[in-house]
CSV table of C-alpha atoms and ligand atoms in Angstrom, one decimal:
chain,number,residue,atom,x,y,z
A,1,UNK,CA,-5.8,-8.5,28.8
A,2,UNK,CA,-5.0,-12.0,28.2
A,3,UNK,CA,-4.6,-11.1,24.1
A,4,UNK,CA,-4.8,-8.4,22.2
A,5,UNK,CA,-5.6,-8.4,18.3
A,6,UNK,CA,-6.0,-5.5,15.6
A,7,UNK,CA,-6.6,-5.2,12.0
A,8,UNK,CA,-5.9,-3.2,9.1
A,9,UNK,CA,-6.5,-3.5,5.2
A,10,UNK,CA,-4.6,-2.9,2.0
A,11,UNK,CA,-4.4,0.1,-0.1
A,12,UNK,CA,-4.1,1.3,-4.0
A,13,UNK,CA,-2.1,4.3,-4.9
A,14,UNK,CA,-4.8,6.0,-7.2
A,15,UNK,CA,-2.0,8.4,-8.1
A,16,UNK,CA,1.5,10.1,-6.7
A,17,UNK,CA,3.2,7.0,-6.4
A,18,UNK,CA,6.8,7.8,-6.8
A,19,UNK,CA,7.0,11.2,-7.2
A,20,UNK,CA,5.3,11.4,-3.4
A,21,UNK,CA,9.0,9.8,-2.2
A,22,UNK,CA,10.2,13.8,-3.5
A,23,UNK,CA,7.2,15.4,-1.7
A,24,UNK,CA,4.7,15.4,-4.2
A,25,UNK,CA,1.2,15.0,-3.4
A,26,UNK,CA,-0.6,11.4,-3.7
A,27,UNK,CA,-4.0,9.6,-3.6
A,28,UNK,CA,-4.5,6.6,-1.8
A,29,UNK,CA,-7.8,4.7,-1.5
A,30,UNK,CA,-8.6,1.5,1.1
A,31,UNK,CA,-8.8,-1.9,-0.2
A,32,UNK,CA,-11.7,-3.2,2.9
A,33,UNK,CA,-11.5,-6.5,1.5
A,34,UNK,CA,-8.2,-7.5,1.4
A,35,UNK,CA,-7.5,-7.5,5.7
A,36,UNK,CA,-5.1,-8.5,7.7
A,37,UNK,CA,-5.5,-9.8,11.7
A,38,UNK,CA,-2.8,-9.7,14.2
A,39,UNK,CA,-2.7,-11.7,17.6
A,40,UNK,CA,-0.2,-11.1,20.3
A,41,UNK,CA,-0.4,-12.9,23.4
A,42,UNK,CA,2.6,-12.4,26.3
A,43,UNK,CA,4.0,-15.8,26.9
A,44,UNK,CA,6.7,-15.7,29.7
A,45,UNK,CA,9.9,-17.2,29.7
A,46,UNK,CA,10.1,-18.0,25.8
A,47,UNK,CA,11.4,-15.8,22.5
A,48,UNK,CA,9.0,-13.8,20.2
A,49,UNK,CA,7.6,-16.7,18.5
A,50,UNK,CA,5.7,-15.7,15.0
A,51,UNK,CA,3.1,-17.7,12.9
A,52,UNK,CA,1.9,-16.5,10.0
A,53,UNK,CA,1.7,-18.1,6.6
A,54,UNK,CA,5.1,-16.9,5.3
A,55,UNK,CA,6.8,-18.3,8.5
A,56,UNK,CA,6.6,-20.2,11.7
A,57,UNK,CA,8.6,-20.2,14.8
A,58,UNK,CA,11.4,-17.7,16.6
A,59,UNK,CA,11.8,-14.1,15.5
A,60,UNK,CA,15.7,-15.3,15.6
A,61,UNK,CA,15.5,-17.8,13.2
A,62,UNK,CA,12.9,-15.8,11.3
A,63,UNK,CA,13.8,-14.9,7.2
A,64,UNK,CA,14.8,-11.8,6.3
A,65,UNK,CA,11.1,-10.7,5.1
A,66,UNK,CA,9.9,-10.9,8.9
A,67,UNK,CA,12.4,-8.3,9.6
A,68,UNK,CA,9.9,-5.2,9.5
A,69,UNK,CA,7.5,-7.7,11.7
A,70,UNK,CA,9.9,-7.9,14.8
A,71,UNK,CA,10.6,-4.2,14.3
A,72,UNK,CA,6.7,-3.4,14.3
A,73,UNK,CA,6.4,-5.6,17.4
A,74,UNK,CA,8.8,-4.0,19.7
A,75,UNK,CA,8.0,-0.3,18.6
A,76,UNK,CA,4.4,-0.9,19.4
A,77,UNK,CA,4.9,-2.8,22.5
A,78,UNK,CA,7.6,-0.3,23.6
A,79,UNK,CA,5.1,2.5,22.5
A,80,UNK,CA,2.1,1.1,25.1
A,81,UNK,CA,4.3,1.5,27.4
A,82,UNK,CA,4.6,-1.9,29.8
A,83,UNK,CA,7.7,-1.3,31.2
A,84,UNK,CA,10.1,-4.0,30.0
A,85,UNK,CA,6.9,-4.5,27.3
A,86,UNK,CA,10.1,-3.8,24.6
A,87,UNK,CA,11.8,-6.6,25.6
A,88,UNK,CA,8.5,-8.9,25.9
A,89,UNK,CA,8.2,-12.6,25.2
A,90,UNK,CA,5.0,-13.0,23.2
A,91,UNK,CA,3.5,-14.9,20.3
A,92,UNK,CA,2.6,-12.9,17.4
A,93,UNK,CA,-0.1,-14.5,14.9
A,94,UNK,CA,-0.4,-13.0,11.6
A,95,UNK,CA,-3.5,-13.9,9.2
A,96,UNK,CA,-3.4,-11.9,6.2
A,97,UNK,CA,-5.5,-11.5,2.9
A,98,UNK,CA,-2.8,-8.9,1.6
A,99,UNK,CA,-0.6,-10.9,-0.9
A,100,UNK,CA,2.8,-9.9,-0.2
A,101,UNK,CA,5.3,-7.9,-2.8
A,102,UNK,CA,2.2,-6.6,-4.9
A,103,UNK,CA,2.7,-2.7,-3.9
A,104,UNK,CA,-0.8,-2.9,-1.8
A,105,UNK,CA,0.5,-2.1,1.5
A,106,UNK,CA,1.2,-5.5,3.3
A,107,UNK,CA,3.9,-4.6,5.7
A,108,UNK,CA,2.1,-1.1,6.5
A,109,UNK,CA,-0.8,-3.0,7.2
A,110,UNK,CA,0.7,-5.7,8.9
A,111,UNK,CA,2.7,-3.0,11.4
A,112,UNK,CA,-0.3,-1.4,11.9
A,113,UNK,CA,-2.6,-4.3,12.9
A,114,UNK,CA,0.3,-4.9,15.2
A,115,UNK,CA,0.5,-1.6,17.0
A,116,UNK,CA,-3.5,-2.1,17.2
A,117,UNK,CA,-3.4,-5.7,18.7
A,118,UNK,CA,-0.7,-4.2,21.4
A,119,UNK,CA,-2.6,-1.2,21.9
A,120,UNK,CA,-5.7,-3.5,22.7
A,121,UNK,CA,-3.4,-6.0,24.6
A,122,UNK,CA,-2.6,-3.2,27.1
A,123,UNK,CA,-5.9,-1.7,26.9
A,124,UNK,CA,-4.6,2.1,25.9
A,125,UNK,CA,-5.4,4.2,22.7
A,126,UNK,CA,-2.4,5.1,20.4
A,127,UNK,CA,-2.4,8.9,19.4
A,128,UNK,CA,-2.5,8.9,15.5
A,129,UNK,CA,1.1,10.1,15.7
A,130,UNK,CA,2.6,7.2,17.5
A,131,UNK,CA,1.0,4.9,15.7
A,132,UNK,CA,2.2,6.5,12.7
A,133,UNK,CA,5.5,6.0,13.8
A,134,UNK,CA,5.6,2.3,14.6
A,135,UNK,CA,4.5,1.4,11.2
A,136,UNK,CA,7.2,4.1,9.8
A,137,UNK,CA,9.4,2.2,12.0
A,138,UNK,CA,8.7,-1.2,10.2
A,139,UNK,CA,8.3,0.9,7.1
A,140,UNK,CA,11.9,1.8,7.4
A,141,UNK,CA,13.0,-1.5,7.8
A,142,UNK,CA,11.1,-3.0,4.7
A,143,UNK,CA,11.7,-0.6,2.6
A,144,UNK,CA,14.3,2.2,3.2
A,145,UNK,CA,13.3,5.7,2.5
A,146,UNK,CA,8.9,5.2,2.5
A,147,UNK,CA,7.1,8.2,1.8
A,148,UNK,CA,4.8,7.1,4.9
A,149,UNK,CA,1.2,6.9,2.5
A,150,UNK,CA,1.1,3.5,3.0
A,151,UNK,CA,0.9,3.9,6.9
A,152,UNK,CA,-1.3,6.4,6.5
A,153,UNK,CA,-3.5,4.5,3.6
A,154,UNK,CA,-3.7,1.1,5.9
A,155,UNK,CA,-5.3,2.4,8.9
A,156,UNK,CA,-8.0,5.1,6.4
A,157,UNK,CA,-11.2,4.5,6.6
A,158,UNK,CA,-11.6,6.2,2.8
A,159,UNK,CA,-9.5,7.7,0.3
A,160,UNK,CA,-7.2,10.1,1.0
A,161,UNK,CA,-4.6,12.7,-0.1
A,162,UNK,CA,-1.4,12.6,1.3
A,163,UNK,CA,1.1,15.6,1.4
A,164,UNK,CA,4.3,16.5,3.2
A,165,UNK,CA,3.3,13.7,6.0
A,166,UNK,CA,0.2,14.0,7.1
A,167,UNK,CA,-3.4,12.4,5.2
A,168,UNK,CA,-7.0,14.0,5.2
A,169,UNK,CA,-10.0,12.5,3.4
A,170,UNK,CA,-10.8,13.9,0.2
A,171,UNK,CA,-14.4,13.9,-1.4
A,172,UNK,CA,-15.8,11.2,-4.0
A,173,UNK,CA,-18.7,12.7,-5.9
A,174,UNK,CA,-19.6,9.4,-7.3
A,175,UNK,CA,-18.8,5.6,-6.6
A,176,UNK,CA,-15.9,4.6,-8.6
A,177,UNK,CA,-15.6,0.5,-9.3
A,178,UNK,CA,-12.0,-0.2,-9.5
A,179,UNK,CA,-10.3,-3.9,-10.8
A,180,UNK,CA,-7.2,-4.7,-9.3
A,181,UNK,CA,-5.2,-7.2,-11.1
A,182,UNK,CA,-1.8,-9.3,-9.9
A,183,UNK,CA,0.8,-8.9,-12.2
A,184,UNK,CA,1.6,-12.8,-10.4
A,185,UNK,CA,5.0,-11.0,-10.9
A,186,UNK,CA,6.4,-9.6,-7.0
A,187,UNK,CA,7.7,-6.3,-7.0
A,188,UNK,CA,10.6,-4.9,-4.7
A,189,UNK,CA,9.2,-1.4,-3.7
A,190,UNK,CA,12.7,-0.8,-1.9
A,191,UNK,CA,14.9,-2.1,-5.3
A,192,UNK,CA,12.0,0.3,-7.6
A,193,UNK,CA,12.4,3.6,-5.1
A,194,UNK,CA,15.9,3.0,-5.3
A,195,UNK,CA,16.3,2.3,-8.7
A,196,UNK,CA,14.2,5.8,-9.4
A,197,UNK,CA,17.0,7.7,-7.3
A,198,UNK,CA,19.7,6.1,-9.2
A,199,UNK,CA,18.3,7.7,-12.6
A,200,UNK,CA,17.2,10.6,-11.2
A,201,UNK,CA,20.9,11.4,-9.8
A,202,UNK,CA,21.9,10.5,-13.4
A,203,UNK,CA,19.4,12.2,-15.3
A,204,UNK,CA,17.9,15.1,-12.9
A,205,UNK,CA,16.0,17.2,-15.8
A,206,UNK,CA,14.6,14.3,-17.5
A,207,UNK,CA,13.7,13.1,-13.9
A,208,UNK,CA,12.2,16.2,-12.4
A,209,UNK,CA,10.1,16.6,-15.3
A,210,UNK,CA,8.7,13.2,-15.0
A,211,UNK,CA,8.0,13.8,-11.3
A,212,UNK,CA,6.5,17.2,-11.1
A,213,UNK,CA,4.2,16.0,-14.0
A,214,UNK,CA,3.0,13.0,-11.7
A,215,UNK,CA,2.5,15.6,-9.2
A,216,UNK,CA,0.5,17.8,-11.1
A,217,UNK,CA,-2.1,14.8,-12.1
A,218,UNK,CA,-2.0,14.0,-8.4
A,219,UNK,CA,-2.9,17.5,-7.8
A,220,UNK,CA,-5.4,17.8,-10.4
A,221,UNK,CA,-7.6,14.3,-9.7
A,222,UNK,CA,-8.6,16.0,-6.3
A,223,UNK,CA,-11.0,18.2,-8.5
A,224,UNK,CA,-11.8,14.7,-10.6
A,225,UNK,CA,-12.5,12.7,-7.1
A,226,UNK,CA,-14.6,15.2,-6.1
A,227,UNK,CA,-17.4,16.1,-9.3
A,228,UNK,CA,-16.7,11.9,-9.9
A,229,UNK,CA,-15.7,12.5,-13.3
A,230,UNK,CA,-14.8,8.8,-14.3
A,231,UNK,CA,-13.8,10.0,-17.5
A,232,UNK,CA,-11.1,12.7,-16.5
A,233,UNK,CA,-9.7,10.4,-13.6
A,234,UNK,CA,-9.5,7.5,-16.8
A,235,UNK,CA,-7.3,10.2,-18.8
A,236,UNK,CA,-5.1,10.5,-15.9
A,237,UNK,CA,-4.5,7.2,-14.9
A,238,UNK,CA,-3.5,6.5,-18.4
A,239,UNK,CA,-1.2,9.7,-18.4
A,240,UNK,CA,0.6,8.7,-14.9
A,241,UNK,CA,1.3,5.0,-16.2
A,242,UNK,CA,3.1,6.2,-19.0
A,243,UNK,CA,5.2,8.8,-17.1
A,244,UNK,CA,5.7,5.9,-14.2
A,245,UNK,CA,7.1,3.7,-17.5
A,246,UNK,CA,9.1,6.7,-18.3
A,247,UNK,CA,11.2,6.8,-14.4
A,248,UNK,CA,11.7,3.2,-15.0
A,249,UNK,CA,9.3,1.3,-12.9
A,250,UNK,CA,6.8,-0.1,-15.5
A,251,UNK,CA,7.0,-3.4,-17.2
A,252,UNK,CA,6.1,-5.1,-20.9
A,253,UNK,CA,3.4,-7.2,-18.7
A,254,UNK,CA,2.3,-4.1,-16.6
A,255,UNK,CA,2.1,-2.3,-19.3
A,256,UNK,CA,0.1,-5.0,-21.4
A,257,UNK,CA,-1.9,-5.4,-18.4
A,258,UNK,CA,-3.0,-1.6,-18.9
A,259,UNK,CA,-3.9,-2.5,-22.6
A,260,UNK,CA,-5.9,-5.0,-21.5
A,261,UNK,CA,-8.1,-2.7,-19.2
A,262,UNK,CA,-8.3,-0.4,-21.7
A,263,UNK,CA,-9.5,-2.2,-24.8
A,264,UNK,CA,-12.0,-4.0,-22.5
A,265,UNK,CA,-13.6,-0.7,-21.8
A,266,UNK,CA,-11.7,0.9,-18.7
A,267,UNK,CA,-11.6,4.8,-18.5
A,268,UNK,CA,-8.0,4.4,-18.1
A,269,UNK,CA,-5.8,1.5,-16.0
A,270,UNK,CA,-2.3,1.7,-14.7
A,271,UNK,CA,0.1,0.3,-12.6
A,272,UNK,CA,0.2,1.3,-8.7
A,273,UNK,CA,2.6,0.7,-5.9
A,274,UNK,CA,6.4,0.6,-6.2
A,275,UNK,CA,6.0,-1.6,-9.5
A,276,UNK,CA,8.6,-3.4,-11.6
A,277,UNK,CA,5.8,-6.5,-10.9
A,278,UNK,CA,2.7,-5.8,-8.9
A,279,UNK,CA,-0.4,-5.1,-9.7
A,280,UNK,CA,-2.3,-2.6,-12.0
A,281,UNK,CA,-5.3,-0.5,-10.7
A,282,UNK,CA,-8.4,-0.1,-13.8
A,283,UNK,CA,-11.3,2.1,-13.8
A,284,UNK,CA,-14.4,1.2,-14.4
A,285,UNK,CA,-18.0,2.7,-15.7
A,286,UNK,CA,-19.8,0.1,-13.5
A,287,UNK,CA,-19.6,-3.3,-11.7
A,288,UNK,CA,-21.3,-4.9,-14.9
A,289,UNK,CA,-18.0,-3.7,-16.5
A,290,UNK,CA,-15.6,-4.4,-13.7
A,291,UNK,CA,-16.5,-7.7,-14.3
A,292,UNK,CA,-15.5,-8.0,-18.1
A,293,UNK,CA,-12.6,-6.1,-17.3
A,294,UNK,CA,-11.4,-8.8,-15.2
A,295,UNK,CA,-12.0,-11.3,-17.1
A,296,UNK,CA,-9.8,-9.4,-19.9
A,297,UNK,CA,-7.1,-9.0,-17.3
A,298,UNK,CA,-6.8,-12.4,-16.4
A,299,UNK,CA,-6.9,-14.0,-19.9
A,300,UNK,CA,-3.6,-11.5,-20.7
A,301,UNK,CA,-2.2,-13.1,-17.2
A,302,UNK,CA,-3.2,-11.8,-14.3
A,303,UNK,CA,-3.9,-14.7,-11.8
A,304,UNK,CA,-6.0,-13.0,-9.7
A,305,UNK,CA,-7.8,-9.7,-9.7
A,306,UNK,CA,-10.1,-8.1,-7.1
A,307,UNK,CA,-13.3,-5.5,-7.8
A,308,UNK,CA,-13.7,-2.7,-5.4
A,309,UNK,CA,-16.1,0.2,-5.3
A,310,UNK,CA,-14.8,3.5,-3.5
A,311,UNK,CA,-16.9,5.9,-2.0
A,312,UNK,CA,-16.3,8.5,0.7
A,313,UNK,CA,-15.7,7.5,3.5
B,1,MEV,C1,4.6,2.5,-2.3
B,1,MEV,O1,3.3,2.1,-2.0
B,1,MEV,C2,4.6,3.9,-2.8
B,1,MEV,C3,6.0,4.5,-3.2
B,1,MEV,O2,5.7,5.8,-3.6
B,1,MEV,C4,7.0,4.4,-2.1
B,1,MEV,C5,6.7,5.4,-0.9
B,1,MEV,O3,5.8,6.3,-1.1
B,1,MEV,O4,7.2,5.2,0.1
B,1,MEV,C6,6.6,3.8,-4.4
């Protein structure tokens, strides 16, 4: 094939984040609207050339952030197998809907519309696990030590529980109607893992207790997921934002984001992702609701929120 192209979407931690980086379980769900393409086309005799609204020109010359982009590009090229196909020349074009830095999965999703678009380019299916493994590859790269839910939550088609790896869907009893809001803040997930190591190697009881709690409401919304019991899942979120505030990686405008969502009527709001900036995640009764919730949100701030209803998949 002349080109090849591939997407993939964003994602929202429901609940685990953190805590999932020491094996705990987490709950992801898709974010369909929010996509990102990817174009690769084999250009002899010239460097990787990129395009993509962050950057335009030779992977050499690229910034720093492109970093996990080259690294997704030659793992998924080299994983097609094309002999020499590591070493390529090709342009890359990136269009993506994902803002960057907001803890929804960007360079996940970017790595894996990558290894799609090379899959497609050499007309050959990758087996979940190599594709896993590019966009750990590029994971590693942007962000040190990732759990791997992001590469798991980019390419599911619904929500999911992630454990020790490896993803399966899990159940919704009832459409949920979640607002997403930017914090307009960007959050380092690789500076807020880090910085979560860095008091946990200082304060391990504290910590530990923090974690395992985050685990056990992880654990426990599978039950919530399943009957749809908007109420209980509210009680959680709530629950998890304060412990995430109590490791260190909430903020005074995260957490009066979360105020927001709640005295406009959310079952319970709170921030997801790495955080320390980013974006907070707010349940809703309805789409009639969702929309006065986001209206809340963005008059305490937030420059841009998004409503999306999750089913199963
Ligand atoms: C990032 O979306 C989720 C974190 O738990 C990091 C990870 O799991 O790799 C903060």
């Amino acid at each position: 094939r002349a080109v090849g192209t591939g997407t993939a979407h964003a994602k929202a931690i429901l609940f685990g984040e953190h805590a999932v980086v020491y094996g705990a379980p987490a709950i992801a769900v898709p974010l369909h609207q929010l996509e990102v393409e990817t174009m690769i086309r084999p250009t002899p005799g010239s460097e990787l050339r990129i395009e993509s609204e962050l950057f335009a020109g030779t992977a050499s010359s690229a910034p720093e952030v492109l970093r996990p982009v080259i690294t997704a590009v030659r793992a998924a090229l080299g994983a097609v197998g094309a002999v020499g196909a590591e070493e390529m020349q090709a342009q890359l074009r990136v269009r993506s809907a994902i803002p960057h830095g907001r803890g929804l999965g960007s360079s996940a999703a970017v790595a894996a519309a990558i290894a799609r678009a090379a899959a497609d380019l050499f007309g050959t299916e990758l087996d979940a696990d190599a594709f896993h493994e590019i966009v750990q590859r590029a994971e590693r790269v942007a962000h040190g030590n990732p759990s791997g839910i992001d590469a798991r939550a980019v390419s599911a088609a619904g929500p999911i529980r992630f454990h020790g790896g490896s993803a399966r869907p899990t159940g919704v009893g009832a459409p949920l109607t979640f607002v997403l809001a930017d914090s307009g803040v960007p959050g380092s997930t690789a500076a807020a893992v880090a910085g979560v190591r860095e008091r946990r190697a200082a304060d391990p009881v504290r910590m530990d207790r923090a974690i395992s709690q985050l685990a056990d409401i992880a654990e426990g919304s599978v039950l919530d997921l399943e009957l749809g019991d908007r109420s209980a899942l509210g009680s959680r979120m709530l629950e998890a934002h304060a412990l995430l505030g109590r490791i260190g990686v909430s903020t005074v405008q995260l957490d009066a984001l979360v105020e927001a969502a709640r005295a406009a009527g959310a079952h319970g709001a709170k921030l997801t992702g790495g955080g320390l900036g980013g974006c907070v995640l707010a349940l809703a009764e309805s789409e009639a609701q969702a929309e006065h919730i986001a209206l809340a949100l963005r008059s305490t701030g937030a420059p841009r929120t998004w409503t999306t209803t999750v089913a199963a998949a």
